[in-house]
Structures are given as C-alpha cells and as structure tokens.
Amino acid sequence: KAVVSTQSTGAIGKIRQLKYKGEFIERYLQNARRLSTKKLDLVVELAGNDVTSIVEALTKQLTEHIHTEGWVLPSPTKYLLDSADLYLCKLSDGELLDKLFLTLRNF
C-alpha cells in the first residue's frame, strides 16, 4: 500500500503543476457518485488552497441535479462540502460561494 500512496502523491503533484487543474477536477467530479471517500479526499488534496474549482463543480452539478433527479443532496456532495475548506473559497471568490449556498437552499 505504501507504493500506491507514493504513486498517488506523485501523480497529485504532477496534476497540481498543470494549468488546467480546475478543469481536471471538474471532469473528475462528474462521476462523484461513483468515487470512494478516499478518492474524494484526493480531489480535496489536489485542489489544495484552490477550493474554488471544487465549489464551481459542485454548484454546476447541484443545479443540474435539481432538474434531473430532484431535491435529495447526493452523499458525495455532502462529503466534499464537509471536507473542503470553504473559507478559502470565500476569501478568493465570495460570489461563487454565495452562488453555491443559494443553490443549496433548494435542498
């Protein structure tokens, strides 16, 4: 297991260096329901201080979710909201966080 952990950490470091980290996170979270909490933790780790990429993806997904599947908040979404440091998003993009909370009011 130590080898997998080291490989995962190395992969995260490489992805963090990419210019399109936010796009990667958004695409990866498109299948959030299928992801284990361990993989969701990796997304939070990858985002680091740039929590806005997670918040953007969640806001978009929740808006679509309401229209297609109703008013039940998906478990992976709850987990990410609990795990991500939303205060960092408030510092960098308060309007985006406000938009997320407006969307969450529908649940």
PDB file of N, CA and C in Angstrom:
ATOM      1  N   LYS A   1       0.816  -1.204   0.000  1.00  0.00           N
ATOM      2  CA  LYS A   1       0.000   0.000   0.000  1.00  0.00           C
ATOM      3  C   LYS A   1       0.855   1.261   0.000  1.00  0.00           C
ATOM      4  N   ALA A   2       2.018   1.204   0.587  1.00  0.00           N
ATOM      5  CA  ALA A   2       2.897   2.373   0.629  1.00  0.00           C
ATOM      6  C   ALA A   2       3.291   2.812  -0.769  1.00  0.00           C
ATOM      7  N   VAL A   3       3.473   1.851  -1.680  1.00  0.00           N
ATOM      8  CA  VAL A   3       3.839   2.183  -3.049  1.00  0.00           C
ATOM      9  C   VAL A   3       2.700   2.925  -3.736  1.00  0.00           C
ATOM     10  N   VAL A   4       1.482   2.455  -3.539  1.00  0.00           N
ATOM     11  CA  VAL A   4       0.324   3.122  -4.137  1.00  0.00           C
ATOM     12  C   VAL A   4       0.206   4.538  -3.618  1.00  0.00           C
ATOM     13  N   SER A   5       0.383   4.687  -2.311  1.00  0.00           N
ATOM     14  CA  SER A   5       0.301   6.011  -1.708  1.00  0.00           C
ATOM     15  C   SER A   5       1.348   6.951  -2.291  1.00  0.00           C
ATOM     16  N   THR A   6       2.567   6.456  -2.447  1.00  0.00           N
ATOM     17  CA  THR A   6       3.633   7.275  -3.023  1.00  0.00           C
ATOM     18  C   THR A   6       3.321   7.634  -4.462  1.00  0.00           C
ATOM     19  N   GLN A   7       2.808   6.672  -5.216  1.00  0.00           N
ATOM     20  CA  GLN A   7       2.453   6.933  -6.608  1.00  0.00           C
ATOM     21  C   GLN A   7       1.328   7.948  -6.694  1.00  0.00           C
ATOM     22  N   SER A   8       0.334   7.806  -5.812  1.00  0.00           N
ATOM     23  CA  SER A   8      -0.777   8.754  -5.808  1.00  0.00           C
ATOM     24  C   SER A   8      -0.291  10.156  -5.498  1.00  0.00           C
ATOM     25  N   THR A   9       0.580  10.278  -4.505  1.00  0.00           N
ATOM     26  CA  THR A   9       1.112  11.580  -4.132  1.00  0.00           C
ATOM     27  C   THR A   9       1.900  12.175  -5.288  1.00  0.00           C
ATOM     28  N   GLY A  10       2.690  11.355  -5.980  1.00  0.00           N
ATOM     29  CA  GLY A  10       3.443  11.827  -7.136  1.00  0.00           C
ATOM     30  C   GLY A  10       2.530  12.298  -8.249  1.00  0.00           C
ATOM     31  N   ALA A  11       1.463  11.551  -8.492  1.00  0.00           N
ATOM     32  CA  ALA A  11       0.506  11.924  -9.527  1.00  0.00           C
ATOM     33  C   ALA A  11      -0.190  13.234  -9.173  1.00  0.00           C
ATOM     34  N   ILE A  12      -0.535  13.395  -7.909  1.00  0.00           N
ATOM     35  CA  ILE A  12      -1.185  14.634  -7.475  1.00  0.00           C
ATOM     36  C   ILE A  12      -0.247  15.812  -7.686  1.00  0.00           C
ATOM     37  N   GLY A  13       1.013  15.627  -7.356  1.00  0.00           N
ATOM     38  CA  GLY A  13       1.992  16.698  -7.567  1.00  0.00           C
ATOM     39  C   GLY A  13       2.076  17.103  -9.026  1.00  0.00           C
ATOM     40  N   LYS A  14       2.058  16.125  -9.912  1.00  0.00           N
ATOM     41  CA  LYS A  14       2.120  16.421 -11.349  1.00  0.00           C
ATOM     42  C   LYS A  14       0.874  17.159 -11.815  1.00  0.00           C
ATOM     43  N   ILE A  15      -0.284  16.720 -11.348  1.00  0.00           N
ATOM     44  CA  ILE A  15      -1.530  17.370 -11.758  1.00  0.00           C
ATOM     45  C   ILE A  15      -1.590  18.791 -11.203  1.00  0.00           C
ATOM     46  N   ARG A  16      -1.105  19.003  -9.981  1.00  0.00           N
ATOM     47  CA  ARG A  16      -1.100  20.342  -9.393  1.00  0.00           C
ATOM     48  C   ARG A  16      -0.317  21.319 -10.252  1.00  0.00           C
ATOM     49  N   GLN A  17       0.688  20.828 -10.942  1.00  0.00           N
ATOM     50  CA  GLN A  17       1.531  21.686 -11.766  1.00  0.00           C
ATOM     51  C   GLN A  17       0.846  22.070 -13.079  1.00  0.00           C
ATOM     52  N   LEU A  18      -0.181  21.352 -13.441  1.00  0.00           N
ATOM     53  CA  LEU A  18      -0.864  21.647 -14.697  1.00  0.00           C
ATOM     54  C   LEU A  18      -1.632  22.961 -14.606  1.00  0.00           C
ATOM     55  N   LYS A  19      -1.742  23.635 -15.713  1.00  0.00           N
ATOM     56  CA  LYS A  19      -2.501  24.879 -15.764  1.00  0.00           C
ATOM     57  C   LYS A  19      -3.995  24.607 -15.665  1.00  0.00           C
ATOM     58  N   TYR A  20      -4.399  23.410 -16.009  1.00  0.00           N
ATOM     59  CA  TYR A  20      -5.822  23.106 -16.111  1.00  0.00           C
ATOM     60  C   TYR A  20      -6.314  22.230 -14.956  1.00  0.00           C
ATOM     61  N   LYS A  21      -5.791  22.461 -13.777  1.00  0.00           N
ATOM     62  CA  LYS A  21      -6.170  21.680 -12.606  1.00  0.00           C
ATOM     63  C   LYS A  21      -7.671  21.766 -12.339  1.00  0.00           C
ATOM     64  N   GLY A  22      -8.219  22.966 -12.449  1.00  0.00           N
ATOM     65  CA  GLY A  22      -9.654  23.148 -12.215  1.00  0.00           C
ATOM     66  C   GLY A  22     -10.499  22.351 -13.194  1.00  0.00           C
ATOM     67  N   GLU A  23     -10.076  22.329 -14.436  1.00  0.00           N
ATOM     68  CA  GLU A  23     -10.798  21.555 -15.450  1.00  0.00           C
ATOM     69  C   GLU A  23     -10.714  20.057 -15.135  1.00  0.00           C
ATOM     70  N   PHE A  24      -9.542  19.608 -14.706  1.00  0.00           N
ATOM     71  CA  PHE A  24      -9.376  18.209 -14.323  1.00  0.00           C
ATOM     72  C   PHE A  24     -10.328  17.868 -13.173  1.00  0.00           C
ATOM     73  N   ILE A  25     -10.370  18.710 -12.159  1.00  0.00           N
ATOM     74  CA  ILE A  25     -11.233  18.449 -11.003  1.00  0.00           C
ATOM     75  C   ILE A  25     -12.690  18.427 -11.421  1.00  0.00           C
ATOM     76  N   GLU A  26     -13.094  19.365 -12.247  1.00  0.00           N
ATOM     77  CA  GLU A  26     -14.494  19.395 -12.697  1.00  0.00           C
ATOM     78  C   GLU A  26     -14.850  18.109 -13.441  1.00  0.00           C
ATOM     79  N   ARG A  27     -13.994  17.681 -14.333  1.00  0.00           N
ATOM     80  CA  ARG A  27     -14.270  16.449 -15.090  1.00  0.00           C
ATOM     81  C   ARG A  27     -14.261  15.226 -14.187  1.00  0.00           C
ATOM     82  N   TYR A  28     -13.340  15.182 -13.262  1.00  0.00           N
ATOM     83  CA  TYR A  28     -13.236  14.047 -12.346  1.00  0.00           C
ATOM     84  C   TYR A  28     -14.477  13.957 -11.464  1.00  0.00           C
ATOM     85  N   LEU A  29     -14.980  15.098 -11.037  1.00  0.00           N
ATOM     86  CA  LEU A  29     -16.153  15.100 -10.149  1.00  0.00           C
ATOM     87  C   LEU A  29     -17.471  14.860 -10.887  1.00  0.00           C
ATOM     88  N   GLN A  30     -17.430  14.796 -12.201  1.00  0.00           N
ATOM     89  CA  GLN A  30     -18.651  14.478 -12.945  1.00  0.00           C
ATOM     90  C   GLN A  30     -19.183  13.108 -12.542  1.00  0.00           C
ATOM     91  N   ASN A  31     -18.307  12.242 -12.109  1.00  0.00           N
ATOM     92  CA  ASN A  31     -18.698  10.902 -11.665  1.00  0.00           C
ATOM     93  C   ASN A  31     -18.545  10.762 -10.157  1.00  0.00           C
ATOM     94  N   ALA A  32     -18.814  11.830  -9.446  1.00  0.00           N
ATOM     95  CA  ALA A  32     -18.579  11.847  -7.999  1.00  0.00           C
ATOM     96  C   ALA A  32     -19.334  10.742  -7.269  1.00  0.00           C
ATOM     97  N   ARG A  33     -20.488  10.381  -7.750  1.00  0.00           N
ATOM     98  CA  ARG A  33     -21.274   9.343  -7.073  1.00  0.00           C
ATOM     99  C   ARG A  33     -20.566   7.997  -7.062  1.00  0.00           C
ATOM    100  N   ARG A  34     -19.722   7.804  -8.025  1.00  0.00           N
ATOM    101  CA  ARG A  34     -19.007   6.527  -8.132  1.00  0.00           C
ATOM    102  C   ARG A  34     -17.677   6.537  -7.377  1.00  0.00           C
ATOM    103  N   LEU A  35     -17.308   7.672  -6.847  1.00  0.00           N
ATOM    104  CA  LEU A  35     -15.998   7.797  -6.199  1.00  0.00           C
ATOM    105  C   LEU A  35     -16.082   7.453  -4.718  1.00  0.00           C
ATOM    106  N   SER A  36     -15.077   6.769  -4.246  1.00  0.00           N
ATOM    107  CA  SER A  36     -14.982   6.461  -2.823  1.00  0.00           C
ATOM    108  C   SER A  36     -14.594   7.738  -2.069  1.00  0.00           C
ATOM    109  N   THR A  37     -14.758   7.695  -0.770  1.00  0.00           N
ATOM    110  CA  THR A  37     -14.365   8.865   0.030  1.00  0.00           C
ATOM    111  C   THR A  37     -12.851   9.079  -0.063  1.00  0.00           C
ATOM    112  N   LYS A  38     -12.098   8.002  -0.243  1.00  0.00           N
ATOM    113  CA  LYS A  38     -10.649   8.131  -0.400  1.00  0.00           C
ATOM    114  C   LYS A  38     -10.324   8.939  -1.663  1.00  0.00           C
ATOM    115  N   LYS A  39     -11.038   8.672  -2.739  1.00  0.00           N
ATOM    116  CA  LYS A  39     -10.804   9.416  -3.983  1.00  0.00           C
ATOM    117  C   LYS A  39     -11.299  10.853  -3.865  1.00  0.00           C
ATOM    118  N   LEU A  40     -12.374  11.056  -3.124  1.00  0.00           N
ATOM    119  CA  LEU A  40     -12.844  12.421  -2.894  1.00  0.00           C
ATOM    120  C   LEU A  40     -11.824  13.193  -2.058  1.00  0.00           C
ATOM    121  N   ASP A  41     -11.198  12.509  -1.112  1.00  0.00           N
ATOM    122  CA  ASP A  41     -10.131  13.140  -0.326  1.00  0.00           C
ATOM    123  C   ASP A  41      -8.968  13.560  -1.221  1.00  0.00           C
ATOM    124  N   LEU A  42      -8.661  12.740  -2.219  1.00  0.00           N
ATOM    125  CA  LEU A  42      -7.598  13.090  -3.156  1.00  0.00           C
ATOM    126  C   LEU A  42      -7.952  14.345  -3.953  1.00  0.00           C
ATOM    127  N   VAL A  43      -9.225  14.494  -4.291  1.00  0.00           N
ATOM    128  CA  VAL A  43      -9.670  15.701  -5.003  1.00  0.00           C
ATOM    129  C   VAL A  43      -9.459  16.929  -4.129  1.00  0.00           C
ATOM    130  N   VAL A  44      -9.815  16.821  -2.855  1.00  0.00           N
ATOM    131  CA  VAL A  44      -9.626  17.935  -1.920  1.00  0.00           C
ATOM    132  C   VAL A  44      -8.142  18.245  -1.778  1.00  0.00           C
ATOM    133  N   GLU A  45      -7.324  17.200  -1.688  1.00  0.00           N
ATOM    134  CA  GLU A  45      -5.882  17.392  -1.581  1.00  0.00           C
ATOM    135  C   GLU A  45      -5.326  18.043  -2.841  1.00  0.00           C
ATOM    136  N   LEU A  46      -5.794  17.595  -3.981  1.00  0.00           N
ATOM    137  CA  LEU A  46      -5.351  18.156  -5.252  1.00  0.00           C
ATOM    138  C   LEU A  46      -5.715  19.632  -5.358  1.00  0.00           C
ATOM    139  N   ALA A  47      -6.913  19.973  -4.944  1.00  0.00           N
ATOM    140  CA  ALA A  47      -7.359  21.366  -5.021  1.00  0.00           C
ATOM    141  C   ALA A  47      -6.489  22.250  -4.131  1.00  0.00           C
ATOM    142  N   GLY A  48      -6.084  21.712  -2.997  1.00  0.00           N
ATOM    143  CA  GLY A  48      -5.252  22.500  -2.089  1.00  0.00           C
ATOM    144  C   GLY A  48      -5.957  23.777  -1.673  1.00  0.00           C
ATOM    145  N   ASN A  49      -5.282  24.902  -1.837  1.00  0.00           N
ATOM    146  CA  ASN A  49      -5.868  26.195  -1.475  1.00  0.00           C
ATOM    147  C   ASN A  49      -6.835  26.712  -2.526  1.00  0.00           C
ATOM    148  N   ASP A  50      -6.892  26.061  -3.685  1.00  0.00           N
ATOM    149  CA  ASP A  50      -7.775  26.481  -4.770  1.00  0.00           C
ATOM    150  C   ASP A  50      -9.098  25.721  -4.696  1.00  0.00           C
ATOM    151  N   VAL A  51      -9.819  25.935  -3.617  1.00  0.00           N
ATOM    152  CA  VAL A  51     -11.080  25.240  -3.379  1.00  0.00           C
ATOM    153  C   VAL A  51     -12.153  25.702  -4.370  1.00  0.00           C
ATOM    154  N   THR A  52     -11.929  26.821  -5.016  1.00  0.00           N
ATOM    155  CA  THR A  52     -12.927  27.328  -5.964  1.00  0.00           C
ATOM    156  C   THR A  52     -13.226  26.314  -7.064  1.00  0.00           C
ATOM    157  N   SER A  53     -12.249  25.510  -7.457  1.00  0.00           N
ATOM    158  CA  SER A  53     -12.503  24.521  -8.505  1.00  0.00           C
ATOM    159  C   SER A  53     -13.521  23.482  -8.040  1.00  0.00           C
ATOM    160  N   ILE A  54     -13.466  23.107  -6.774  1.00  0.00           N
ATOM    161  CA  ILE A  54     -14.453  22.173  -6.227  1.00  0.00           C
ATOM    162  C   ILE A  54     -15.815  22.844  -6.127  1.00  0.00           C
ATOM    163  N   VAL A  55     -15.833  24.069  -5.637  1.00  0.00           N
ATOM    164  CA  VAL A  55     -17.096  24.791  -5.467  1.00  0.00           C
ATOM    165  C   VAL A  55     -17.772  25.022  -6.820  1.00  0.00           C
ATOM    166  N   GLU A  56     -16.991  25.375  -7.838  1.00  0.00           N
ATOM    167  CA  GLU A  56     -17.565  25.557  -9.173  1.00  0.00           C
ATOM    168  C   GLU A  56     -18.201  24.265  -9.668  1.00  0.00           C
ATOM    169  N   ALA A  57     -17.489  23.159  -9.526  1.00  0.00           N
ATOM    170  CA  ALA A  57     -18.007  21.872  -9.985  1.00  0.00           C
ATOM    171  C   ALA A  57     -19.269  21.481  -9.219  1.00  0.00           C
ATOM    172  N   LEU A  58     -19.258  21.662  -7.902  1.00  0.00           N
ATOM    173  CA  LEU A  58     -20.430  21.312  -7.093  1.00  0.00           C
ATOM    174  C   LEU A  58     -21.637  22.168  -7.436  1.00  0.00           C
ATOM    175  N   THR A  59     -21.417  23.453  -7.616  1.00  0.00           N
ATOM    176  CA  THR A  59     -22.524  24.360  -7.940  1.00  0.00           C
ATOM    177  C   THR A  59     -23.166  23.941  -9.269  1.00  0.00           C
ATOM    178  N   LYS A  60     -22.340  23.668 -10.247  1.00  0.00           N
ATOM    179  CA  LYS A  60     -22.847  23.252 -11.558  1.00  0.00           C
ATOM    180  C   LYS A  60     -23.611  21.928 -11.444  1.00  0.00           C
ATOM    181  N   GLN A  61     -23.019  20.972 -10.755  1.00  0.00           N
ATOM    182  CA  GLN A  61     -23.662  19.668 -10.611  1.00  0.00           C
ATOM    183  C   GLN A  61     -24.976  19.742  -9.850  1.00  0.00           C
ATOM    184  N   LEU A  62     -25.007  20.530  -8.788  1.00  0.00           N
ATOM    185  CA  LEU A  62     -26.235  20.639  -7.996  1.00  0.00           C
ATOM    186  C   LEU A  62     -27.354  21.285  -8.790  1.00  0.00           C
ATOM    187  N   THR A  63     -27.022  22.270  -9.591  1.00  0.00           N
ATOM    188  CA  THR A  63     -28.027  22.921 -10.434  1.00  0.00           C
ATOM    189  C   THR A  63     -28.621  21.911 -11.410  1.00  0.00           C
ATOM    190  N   GLU A  64     -27.775  21.098 -12.022  1.00  0.00           N
ATOM    191  CA  GLU A  64     -28.251  20.071 -12.950  1.00  0.00           C
ATOM    192  C   GLU A  64     -29.007  18.975 -12.201  1.00  0.00           C
ATOM    193  N   HIS A  65     -28.527  18.611 -11.029  1.00  0.00           N
ATOM    194  CA  HIS A  65     -29.136  17.555 -10.228  1.00  0.00           C
ATOM    195  C   HIS A  65     -30.579  17.888  -9.865  1.00  0.00           C
ATOM    196  N   ILE A  66     -30.823  19.117  -9.498  1.00  0.00           N
ATOM    197  CA  ILE A  66     -32.185  19.537  -9.138  1.00  0.00           C
ATOM    198  C   ILE A  66     -33.148  19.284 -10.284  1.00  0.00           C
ATOM    199  N   HIS A  67     -32.701  19.585 -11.499  1.00  0.00           N
ATOM    200  CA  HIS A  67     -33.574  19.446 -12.666  1.00  0.00           C
ATOM    201  C   HIS A  67     -33.749  18.004 -13.120  1.00  0.00           C
ATOM    202  N   THR A  68     -32.767  17.162 -12.867  1.00  0.00           N
ATOM    203  CA  THR A  68     -32.854  15.796 -13.367  1.00  0.00           C
ATOM    204  C   THR A  68     -33.259  14.766 -12.319  1.00  0.00           C
ATOM    205  N   GLU A  69     -32.868  14.990 -11.065  1.00  0.00           N
ATOM    206  CA  GLU A  69     -33.079  13.942 -10.071  1.00  0.00           C
ATOM    207  C   GLU A  69     -33.782  14.401  -8.806  1.00  0.00           C
ATOM    208  N   GLY A  70     -34.112  15.651  -8.721  1.00  0.00           N
ATOM    209  CA  GLY A  70     -34.876  16.094  -7.565  1.00  0.00           C
ATOM    210  C   GLY A  70     -34.064  16.762  -6.481  1.00  0.00           C
ATOM    211  N   TRP A  71     -34.625  16.730  -5.289  1.00  0.00           N
ATOM    212  CA  TRP A  71     -34.156  17.585  -4.204  1.00  0.00           C
ATOM    213  C   TRP A  71     -33.350  16.875  -3.132  1.00  0.00           C
ATOM    214  N   VAL A  72     -32.838  15.700  -3.418  1.00  0.00           N
ATOM    215  CA  VAL A  72     -32.033  14.982  -2.431  1.00  0.00           C
ATOM    216  C   VAL A  72     -30.564  15.281  -2.693  1.00  0.00           C
ATOM    217  N   LEU A  73     -29.890  15.767  -1.679  1.00  0.00           N
ATOM    218  CA  LEU A  73     -28.474  16.117  -1.800  1.00  0.00           C
ATOM    219  C   LEU A  73     -27.640  14.834  -1.847  1.00  0.00           C
ATOM    220  N   PRO A  74     -26.862  14.636  -2.923  1.00  0.00           N
ATOM    221  CA  PRO A  74     -26.065  13.411  -3.039  1.00  0.00           C
ATOM    222  C   PRO A  74     -25.008  13.302  -1.939  1.00  0.00           C
ATOM    223  N   SER A  75     -24.751  12.085  -1.484  1.00  0.00           N
ATOM    224  CA  SER A  75     -23.770  11.840  -0.419  1.00  0.00           C
ATOM    225  C   SER A  75     -22.373  12.358  -0.753  1.00  0.00           C
ATOM    226  N   PRO A  76     -21.866  12.149  -1.993  1.00  0.00           N
ATOM    227  CA  PRO A  76     -20.530  12.686  -2.291  1.00  0.00           C
ATOM    228  C   PRO A  76     -20.469  14.208  -2.176  1.00  0.00           C
ATOM    229  N   THR A  77     -21.559  14.863  -2.508  1.00  0.00           N
ATOM    230  CA  THR A  77     -21.609  16.321  -2.383  1.00  0.00           C
ATOM    231  C   THR A  77     -21.512  16.716  -0.915  1.00  0.00           C
ATOM    232  N   LYS A  78     -22.270  16.034  -0.079  1.00  0.00           N
ATOM    233  CA  LYS A  78     -22.197  16.305   1.364  1.00  0.00           C
ATOM    234  C   LYS A  78     -20.777  16.107   1.868  1.00  0.00           C
ATOM    235  N   TYR A  79     -20.150  15.028   1.427  1.00  0.00           N
ATOM    236  CA  TYR A  79     -18.799  14.719   1.882  1.00  0.00           C
ATOM    237  C   TYR A  79     -17.814  15.814   1.464  1.00  0.00           C
ATOM    238  N   LEU A  80     -17.907  16.252   0.220  1.00  0.00           N
ATOM    239  CA  LEU A  80     -17.000  17.300  -0.261  1.00  0.00           C
ATOM    240  C   LEU A  80     -17.240  18.628   0.459  1.00  0.00           C
ATOM    241  N   LEU A  81     -18.488  18.941   0.725  1.00  0.00           N
ATOM    242  CA  LEU A  81     -18.795  20.180   1.454  1.00  0.00           C
ATOM    243  C   LEU A  81     -18.220  20.137   2.868  1.00  0.00           C
ATOM    244  N   ASP A  82     -18.229  18.963   3.470  1.00  0.00           N
ATOM    245  CA  ASP A  82     -17.656  18.814   4.808  1.00  0.00           C
ATOM    246  C   ASP A  82     -16.127  18.808   4.784  1.00  0.00           C
ATOM    247  N   SER A  83     -15.547  18.295   3.700  1.00  0.00           N
ATOM    248  CA  SER A  83     -14.100  18.094   3.637  1.00  0.00           C
ATOM    249  C   SER A  83     -13.323  19.297   3.116  1.00  0.00           C
ATOM    250  N   ALA A  84     -13.918  20.039   2.201  1.00  0.00           N
ATOM    251  CA  ALA A  84     -13.216  21.181   1.596  1.00  0.00           C
ATOM    252  C   ALA A  84     -13.259  22.381   2.536  1.00  0.00           C
ATOM    253  N   ASP A  85     -12.225  23.170   2.522  1.00  0.00           N
ATOM    254  CA  ASP A  85     -12.158  24.373   3.348  1.00  0.00           C
ATOM    255  C   ASP A  85     -12.851  25.511   2.593  1.00  0.00           C
ATOM    256  N   LEU A  86     -14.142  25.638   2.794  1.00  0.00           N
ATOM    257  CA  LEU A  86     -14.933  26.624   2.058  1.00  0.00           C
ATOM    258  C   LEU A  86     -14.531  28.057   2.403  1.00  0.00           C
ATOM    259  N   TYR A  87     -13.912  28.244   3.539  1.00  0.00           N
ATOM    260  CA  TYR A  87     -13.453  29.582   3.907  1.00  0.00           C
ATOM    261  C   TYR A  87     -12.425  30.092   2.895  1.00  0.00           C
ATOM    262  N   LEU A  88     -11.599  29.189   2.369  1.00  0.00           N
ATOM    263  CA  LEU A  88     -10.624  29.589   1.350  1.00  0.00           C
ATOM    264  C   LEU A  88     -11.324  30.089   0.085  1.00  0.00           C
ATOM    265  N   CYS A  89     -12.443  29.469  -0.237  1.00  0.00           N
ATOM    266  CA  CYS A  89     -13.213  29.928  -1.395  1.00  0.00           C
ATOM    267  C   CYS A  89     -13.812  31.301  -1.104  1.00  0.00           C
ATOM    268  N   LYS A  90     -14.304  31.488   0.102  1.00  0.00           N
ATOM    269  CA  LYS A  90     -14.874  32.791   0.471  1.00  0.00           C
ATOM    270  C   LYS A  90     -13.835  33.892   0.328  1.00  0.00           C
ATOM    271  N   LEU A  91     -12.597  33.592   0.695  1.00  0.00           N
ATOM    272  CA  LEU A  91     -11.526  34.582   0.587  1.00  0.00           C
ATOM    273  C   LEU A  91     -11.191  34.911  -0.863  1.00  0.00           C
ATOM    274  N   SER A  92     -11.216  33.906  -1.726  1.00  0.00           N
ATOM    275  CA  SER A  92     -10.799  34.134  -3.112  1.00  0.00           C
ATOM    276  C   SER A  92     -11.951  34.476  -4.039  1.00  0.00           C
ATOM    277  N   ASP A  93     -13.151  33.964  -3.763  1.00  0.00           N
ATOM    278  CA  ASP A  93     -14.284  34.237  -4.645  1.00  0.00           C
ATOM    279  C   ASP A  93     -15.584  34.107  -3.859  1.00  0.00           C
ATOM    280  N   GLY A  94     -15.877  35.123  -3.074  1.00  0.00           N
ATOM    281  CA  GLY A  94     -17.064  35.106  -2.228  1.00  0.00           C
ATOM    282  C   GLY A  94     -18.362  34.972  -2.996  1.00  0.00           C
ATOM    283  N   GLU A  95     -18.417  35.544  -4.197  1.00  0.00           N
ATOM    284  CA  GLU A  95     -19.632  35.451  -5.008  1.00  0.00           C
ATOM    285  C   GLU A  95     -19.920  34.011  -5.421  1.00  0.00           C
ATOM    286  N   LEU A  96     -18.871  33.278  -5.742  1.00  0.00           N
ATOM    287  CA  LEU A  96     -19.040  31.876  -6.117  1.00  0.00           C
ATOM    288  C   LEU A  96     -19.590  31.073  -4.946  1.00  0.00           C
ATOM    289  N   LEU A  97     -19.059  31.316  -3.762  1.00  0.00           N
ATOM    290  CA  LEU A  97     -19.549  30.610  -2.581  1.00  0.00           C
ATOM    291  C   LEU A  97     -21.004  30.989  -2.295  1.00  0.00           C
ATOM    292  N   ASP A  98     -21.338  32.253  -2.466  1.00  0.00           N
ATOM    293  CA  ASP A  98     -22.731  32.685  -2.297  1.00  0.00           C
ATOM    294  C   ASP A  98     -23.648  31.965  -3.274  1.00  0.00           C
ATOM    295  N   LYS A  99     -23.176  31.776  -4.496  1.00  0.00           N
ATOM    296  CA  LYS A  99     -23.969  31.072  -5.511  1.00  0.00           C
ATOM    297  C   LYS A  99     -24.194  29.620  -5.095  1.00  0.00           C
ATOM    298  N   LEU A 100     -23.157  28.992  -4.543  1.00  0.00           N
ATOM    299  CA  LEU A 100     -23.303  27.624  -4.054  1.00  0.00           C
ATOM    300  C   LEU A 100     -24.353  27.566  -2.951  1.00  0.00           C
ATOM    301  N   PHE A 101     -24.278  28.496  -1.995  1.00  0.00           N
ATOM    302  CA  PHE A 101     -25.237  28.476  -0.889  1.00  0.00           C
ATOM    303  C   PHE A 101     -26.658  28.763  -1.359  1.00  0.00           C
ATOM    304  N   LEU A 102     -26.810  29.607  -2.364  1.00  0.00           N
ATOM    305  CA  LEU A 102     -28.140  29.827  -2.932  1.00  0.00           C
ATOM    306  C   LEU A 102     -28.682  28.547  -3.562  1.00  0.00           C
ATOM    307  N   THR A 103     -27.814  27.823  -4.225  1.00  0.00           N
ATOM    308  CA  THR A 103     -28.216  26.550  -4.817  1.00  0.00           C
ATOM    309  C   THR A 103     -28.576  25.543  -3.738  1.00  0.00           C
ATOM    310  N   LEU A 104     -27.787  25.516  -2.668  1.00  0.00           N
ATOM    311  CA  LEU A 104     -28.044  24.570  -1.577  1.00  0.00           C
ATOM    312  C   LEU A 104     -29.363  24.863  -0.845  1.00  0.00           C
ATOM    313  N   ARG A 105     -29.805  26.083  -0.893  1.00  0.00           N
ATOM    314  CA  ARG A 105     -31.091  26.428  -0.242  1.00  0.00           C
ATOM    315  C   ARG A 105     -32.236  25.638  -0.842  1.00  0.00           C
ATOM    316  N   ASN A 106     -32.073  25.173  -2.074  1.00  0.00           N
ATOM    317  CA  ASN A 106     -33.121  24.395  -2.738  1.00  0.00           C
ATOM    318  C   ASN A 106     -33.226  22.973  -2.217  1.00  0.00           C
ATOM    319  N   PHE A 107     -32.251  22.541  -1.408  1.00  0.00           N
ATOM    320  CA  PHE A 107     -32.260  21.159  -0.921  1.00  0.00           C
ATOM    321  C   PHE A 107     -32.826  21.062   0.457  1.00  0.00           C
TER     322      PHE A 107
END
